[in-house]
XYZ file of C-alpha atoms in Angstrom:
402
model
C 27.633 26.969 15.471
C 27.210 28.112 11.881
C 25.995 25.546 9.414
C 28.721 24.132 7.156
C 28.887 25.598 3.680
C 29.757 23.873 0.442
C 31.433 25.296 -2.610
C 29.663 25.948 -5.906
C 31.765 23.149 -7.404
C 30.550 20.703 -4.762
C 26.979 21.807 -5.379
C 27.395 21.309 -9.129
C 28.588 17.770 -8.519
C 25.385 16.949 -6.644
C 23.070 18.405 -9.302
C 19.891 16.396 -9.896
C 17.165 17.603 -12.231
C 13.904 18.068 -10.364
C 15.863 17.500 -7.110
C 15.385 13.772 -7.664
C 17.145 11.816 -4.956
C 18.187 14.959 -3.085
C 17.445 15.184 0.648
C 16.112 18.718 1.119
C 15.254 18.648 4.819
C 14.142 16.659 7.828
C 10.630 15.860 9.013
C 8.913 13.810 11.685
C 5.564 14.000 9.887
C 5.872 11.290 7.250
C 8.187 8.676 5.789
C 7.839 7.173 2.319
C 10.037 4.290 1.222
C 9.871 1.475 -1.296
C 8.556 -0.751 1.473
C 5.790 1.457 2.810
C 4.263 4.768 3.832
C 4.074 5.928 7.448
C 2.380 8.928 9.091
C 4.270 9.678 12.311
C 5.138 5.972 12.522
C 1.690 4.587 11.621
C 1.674 2.492 8.432
C -0.855 3.436 5.747
C -2.611 0.034 5.488
C -3.060 0.037 9.263
C -4.552 3.541 9.154
C -6.825 2.790 6.187
C -8.189 -0.302 7.913
C -8.534 0.929 11.487
C -8.552 4.745 11.651
C -10.858 7.545 10.566
C -9.728 10.645 8.732
C -10.326 12.810 11.808
C -8.051 10.534 13.830
C -5.375 10.707 11.139
C -5.658 14.494 10.910
C -5.258 14.690 14.696
C -2.104 12.539 14.509
C -0.647 14.779 11.799
C -1.528 18.092 13.432
C -1.209 17.348 17.145
C 1.451 14.676 16.905
C 0.003 11.635 18.661
C -2.897 9.196 18.544
C -5.915 10.852 20.197
C -7.690 9.519 23.241
C -11.475 9.322 23.039
C -11.837 12.666 24.800
C -9.180 14.310 22.618
C -10.871 13.058 19.470
C -14.255 14.327 20.646
C -12.710 17.718 21.381
C -10.965 17.809 17.977
C -14.115 16.857 16.068
C -16.073 19.483 17.978
C -13.499 22.109 17.030
C -13.790 21.178 13.359
C -17.593 21.219 13.394
C -17.567 24.660 15.007
C -15.278 26.011 12.283
C -17.184 24.629 9.268
C -19.267 27.732 8.392
C -17.718 30.178 5.937
C -17.599 33.944 6.511
C -20.251 35.687 4.417
C -17.710 37.380 2.085
C -16.290 33.985 1.104
C -19.708 32.455 0.423
C -20.718 35.556 -1.519
C -17.564 35.273 -3.626
C -18.290 31.633 -4.462
C -21.828 32.552 -5.537
C -20.509 35.430 -7.661
C -18.218 33.080 -9.603
C -21.000 30.916 -11.017
C -20.712 32.453 -14.468
C -16.935 32.020 -14.572
C -17.211 28.403 -13.436
C -19.820 27.611 -16.073
C -17.815 29.319 -18.830
C -14.559 27.634 -17.870
C -12.758 30.909 -17.181
C -12.342 29.643 -13.628
C -11.973 26.101 -12.324
C -12.721 24.805 -8.812
C -9.054 24.744 -7.750
C -8.708 28.432 -8.626
C -11.824 29.281 -6.635
C -10.505 27.276 -3.691
C -7.175 29.098 -3.771
C -8.873 32.497 -3.754
C -11.191 31.469 -0.907
C -8.206 30.468 1.240
C -6.558 33.792 0.472
C -9.745 35.604 1.539
C -9.811 33.645 4.790
C -6.335 34.965 5.481
C -7.751 38.498 5.532
C -10.446 37.469 8.012
C -8.582 35.156 10.401
C -7.598 36.790 13.725
C -4.385 34.740 13.783
C -3.522 35.305 10.135
C -0.170 37.063 10.590
C 1.174 34.934 13.431
C 3.587 32.060 12.861
C 3.517 30.925 16.488
C 2.729 27.252 16.961
C -0.525 27.713 18.905
C -1.838 30.198 16.332
C -0.794 27.911 13.494
C -2.664 24.983 15.026
C -5.831 27.071 15.367
C -5.548 28.173 11.736
C -4.901 24.609 10.594
C -8.139 23.422 12.179
C -10.102 26.293 10.662
C -8.756 25.569 7.192
C -9.294 21.832 7.522
C -12.893 22.403 8.600
C -13.742 24.975 5.931
C -12.372 23.341 2.777
C -15.262 20.814 2.472
C -17.727 23.672 2.939
C -16.079 25.587 0.098
C -16.244 22.527 -2.150
C -19.879 21.864 -1.303
C -20.985 25.462 -1.824
C -19.054 25.601 -5.091
C -20.762 22.459 -6.389
C -24.152 23.874 -5.400
C -23.390 26.956 -7.502
C -22.194 24.838 -10.441
C -25.405 22.777 -10.232
C -27.543 25.902 -10.066
C -28.904 24.986 -6.643
C -29.312 26.987 -3.461
C -26.395 26.836 -1.034
C -26.800 23.865 1.303
C -26.276 24.529 5.027
C -25.085 28.093 4.552
C -25.224 28.875 8.272
C -23.840 25.636 9.747
C -21.471 24.428 7.059
C -23.107 21.030 7.101
C -24.694 18.588 9.499
C -22.851 18.543 12.848
C -23.714 14.861 13.297
C -21.762 13.906 10.158
C -18.050 13.200 10.057
C -15.651 15.039 7.752
C -16.054 12.786 4.699
C -19.808 12.283 5.005
C -20.367 15.996 5.501
C -18.373 16.751 2.358
C -20.629 14.501 0.281
C -23.745 15.915 1.948
C -22.728 19.509 1.204
C -22.124 18.649 -2.440
C -25.381 16.755 -3.015
C -27.867 17.716 -0.309
C -28.356 14.031 0.533
C -26.920 12.135 3.476
C -24.518 9.626 1.912
C -24.755 5.886 2.336
C -22.408 4.517 4.968
C -20.389 2.665 2.312
C -19.869 5.833 0.268
C -18.824 7.859 3.305
C -16.297 5.198 4.300
C -14.747 5.059 0.815
C -14.274 8.830 0.768
C -12.965 8.730 4.339
C -10.320 6.171 3.354
C -9.394 8.179 0.258
C -8.842 11.210 2.504
C -6.578 9.105 4.738
C -4.573 7.931 1.722
C -4.146 11.461 0.377
C -3.526 13.198 3.721
C 0.259 13.285 3.636
C 3.149 12.260 1.400
C 6.486 13.688 2.509
C 8.201 16.407 0.407
C 5.954 16.155 -2.654
C 5.684 19.193 -4.920
C 2.837 20.940 -3.105
C 4.089 20.191 0.407
C 7.591 21.351 -0.524
C 6.022 24.523 -1.923
C 4.296 25.201 1.390
C 7.562 24.634 3.264
C 9.514 26.962 0.959
C 6.938 29.698 1.558
C 6.777 29.020 5.299
C 10.582 29.057 5.379
C 10.520 32.771 4.653
C 8.344 33.117 7.791
C 5.358 33.935 5.640
C 1.955 33.006 7.048
C 0.024 29.739 6.846
C -2.719 31.009 4.534
C -0.123 32.235 2.028
C 1.758 28.946 2.183
C -1.450 26.958 1.676
C -2.372 29.097 -1.349
C 0.980 28.112 -2.837
C 0.258 24.468 -2.052
C -3.109 24.631 -3.821
C -1.507 26.230 -6.881
C 1.101 23.447 -6.997
C -1.463 20.687 -6.446
C -3.599 21.975 -9.303
C -1.061 20.864 -11.895
C -1.854 17.709 -13.905
C 1.548 16.238 -13.012
C 0.625 16.383 -9.311
C -2.860 16.545 -7.779
C -4.646 17.057 -11.075
C -3.539 13.600 -12.180
C -6.659 11.962 -10.724
C -8.848 14.143 -12.945
C -6.677 13.542 -16.001
C -6.584 9.778 -15.383
C -10.371 9.633 -15.485
C -10.508 11.841 -18.565
C -8.059 9.458 -20.244
C -10.271 6.448 -19.458
C -13.296 8.311 -20.795
C -11.370 9.020 -23.986
C -10.406 5.352 -24.387
C -14.010 4.293 -23.771
C -15.229 6.790 -26.351
C -12.668 5.708 -28.951
C -12.952 1.938 -28.629
C -16.475 1.468 -27.284
C -17.687 -0.469 -24.262
C -17.872 -3.737 -26.197
C -14.137 -3.527 -26.924
C -13.091 -3.733 -23.259
C -10.893 -6.782 -22.858
C -10.086 -6.956 -26.569
C -7.152 -6.010 -28.775
C -8.713 -2.593 -29.450
C -7.613 -1.284 -26.045
C -4.107 -2.667 -26.646
C -4.018 -0.869 -29.997
C -5.101 2.404 -28.373
C -2.380 2.066 -25.756
C 0.257 1.167 -28.347
C -0.598 4.290 -30.320
C -0.183 6.305 -27.111
C 3.224 4.711 -26.586
C 4.262 5.332 -30.189
C 3.305 9.015 -30.004
C 5.001 9.350 -26.594
C 1.764 10.498 -24.991
C 1.961 10.878 -21.223
C -0.578 8.557 -19.612
C -1.819 9.991 -16.343
C -2.111 8.037 -13.102
C 0.994 5.906 -13.645
C 4.479 5.972 -12.192
C 5.859 7.717 -9.151
C 9.075 9.550 -8.395
C 9.671 7.498 -5.234
C 7.719 4.257 -5.607
C 9.299 2.173 -8.361
C 7.604 -1.088 -7.381
C 4.081 0.252 -6.959
C 2.236 2.859 -4.892
C 1.157 1.285 -1.590
C -2.032 3.362 -1.574
C -3.312 2.351 -5.023
C -4.525 -1.212 -4.308
C -6.331 -0.055 -1.148
C -8.470 2.432 -3.063
C -8.844 0.176 -6.100
C -10.334 -2.596 -3.962
C -12.785 -0.229 -2.270
C -13.818 1.366 -5.555
C -14.364 -1.937 -7.317
C -16.464 -3.166 -4.406
C -18.708 -0.102 -4.684
C -18.949 -0.569 -8.451
C -19.805 -4.255 -8.070
C -22.335 -4.022 -5.257
C -24.045 -0.677 -5.875
C -27.123 -1.134 -8.049
C -28.085 2.554 -8.109
C -25.379 3.576 -10.608
C -25.276 7.149 -9.220
C -23.630 8.646 -12.274
C -26.118 7.049 -14.642
C -23.568 4.557 -15.920
C -22.688 0.902 -15.411
C -19.811 1.583 -13.056
C -18.036 -1.753 -13.239
C -17.023 -1.160 -16.856
C -14.599 1.553 -15.750
C -12.760 -0.864 -13.489
C -12.729 -3.520 -16.202
C -11.177 -1.005 -18.573
C -8.844 0.389 -15.931
C -7.526 -3.036 -15.044
C -6.793 -3.784 -18.685
C -4.936 -0.477 -19.035
C -2.971 -1.224 -15.845
C -1.938 -4.642 -17.169
C -0.783 -3.205 -20.487
C 1.279 -0.535 -18.711
C 2.882 -3.109 -16.453
C 3.526 -5.675 -19.215
C 4.869 -3.241 -21.789
C 6.435 -0.470 -19.690
C 6.871 -2.036 -16.240
C 5.106 0.993 -14.756
C 2.653 0.626 -11.893
C -0.418 2.808 -11.244
C -0.234 5.421 -8.527
C -3.121 6.285 -6.213
C -4.549 8.822 -8.668
C -5.559 6.067 -11.125
C -7.994 4.173 -8.869
C -9.094 7.470 -7.321
C -10.421 8.657 -10.672
C -12.437 5.491 -11.225
C -13.664 5.321 -7.629
C -14.889 8.916 -7.440
C -16.520 8.596 -10.877
C -18.318 5.443 -9.776
C -19.718 7.385 -6.829
C -20.987 10.165 -9.079
C -18.512 12.809 -7.881
C -17.960 15.449 -10.616
C -14.476 15.138 -12.126
C -13.511 18.830 -11.608
C -13.938 18.323 -7.852
C -11.444 15.448 -7.580
C -8.448 17.677 -6.886
C -10.340 20.005 -4.509
C -11.263 16.888 -2.502
C -7.533 16.105 -2.508
C -7.076 19.528 -0.862
C -9.682 18.636 1.774
C -7.383 15.779 2.733
C -3.873 17.148 2.142
C -4.655 20.273 4.153
C -3.831 18.208 7.246
C -0.406 17.285 5.903
C 0.394 20.738 4.560
C -0.420 22.404 7.845
C 1.600 19.837 9.797
C 4.617 20.650 7.625
C 4.082 24.405 7.881
C 3.929 24.121 11.676
C 7.093 22.003 11.653
C 8.905 24.428 9.340
C 8.012 27.461 11.454
C 9.041 25.676 14.658
C 12.570 24.881 13.451
C 13.111 27.202 10.549
C 15.924 27.704 8.108
C 15.092 29.472 4.874
C 15.108 27.046 1.947
C 17.532 28.444 -0.613
C 19.107 25.923 -3.025
C 21.726 26.773 -5.617
C 21.356 26.481 -9.375
C 23.639 25.315 -12.158
C 24.217 28.195 -14.566
C 24.049 27.219 -18.257
C 23.840 30.680 -19.825
C 26.329 32.906 -21.626
C 29.941 33.170 -20.514
C 30.971 36.466 -18.855
C 30.953 39.294 -21.420
C 31.139 43.101 -21.653
C 28.053 45.287 -22.154
C 30.051 47.647 -24.348
C 32.408 44.978 -25.643
């Protein structure tokens, strides 16, 4: 039976800028509501407390909670796929000058690396479910390796674990930190990053995921769809918000000084931002109006690291960022009734751990790859091209030679 059609007039009546409030499709991958966030029926607090990122990625990609043997098999598949093809590693090394000059940023490098992998993957042109699942695992495994190698180049160091793509005894999150630094991370640090990956893994029809589904809806390939997702996530109104939130806090700290935390000076800075209608990053959410369920989970973990870690990995007294951040949060809530989203505590948490700010959004990719690929697989399996209508606001009909 053909799908029902609606008239242009009916479509005009349902117009919503930015598609806000519009249901654009169906999914069994994720549900976000005012009352919670669920991945295939598992609530996010439950997952953050009891699961690992590999288990969550398995649930998203393979559709059910893994048994012990299934998880061991899945982790082995990821470890085997961690190494990058030589052309991709060579490209990353060749971009050192562009990264240092600012002509290129890590998200751009990541996007190009994924595109290169599409040329080298034996399943690249297939949209069959089995091929898509194989590609999803390869991409999930290789993104941390790309990030690590890129950071090595930025730091002017030799590539760490060029042949293996890391230490096969380390889990996804710990291996990511190891590849970036060359040091095996403390258990507490690895767990915080692991939880952050769980929190960022999936979030319904957000801008980047919807982008991947639109591309997949044309029956284009997974690598192409993921490149589109990375380009969408790069934007400061989406994935780049965690970087911009931290840059905002650094600006406040610079302007008011550390001694002014907790005083009227921070309130004055915020009031000036309100008066000039400056957009403050890391606050508000299109869906969550009463607070992002993920934000307090990561805030608590980050503050614990800042409070208990005496090494100060970034060379700073980490707790001051949470003191400042909490004051900013309170001002936003008191004056604007706007809650922080997960990007706000993410910025502070990653900074506390010494993770370079330009890598925040690439790490987001290392997590969201699982969700993107789950949606691409779902779109290909039950496809209808995504083709909305528009509301025309241009010139009335007229004659060329009139």
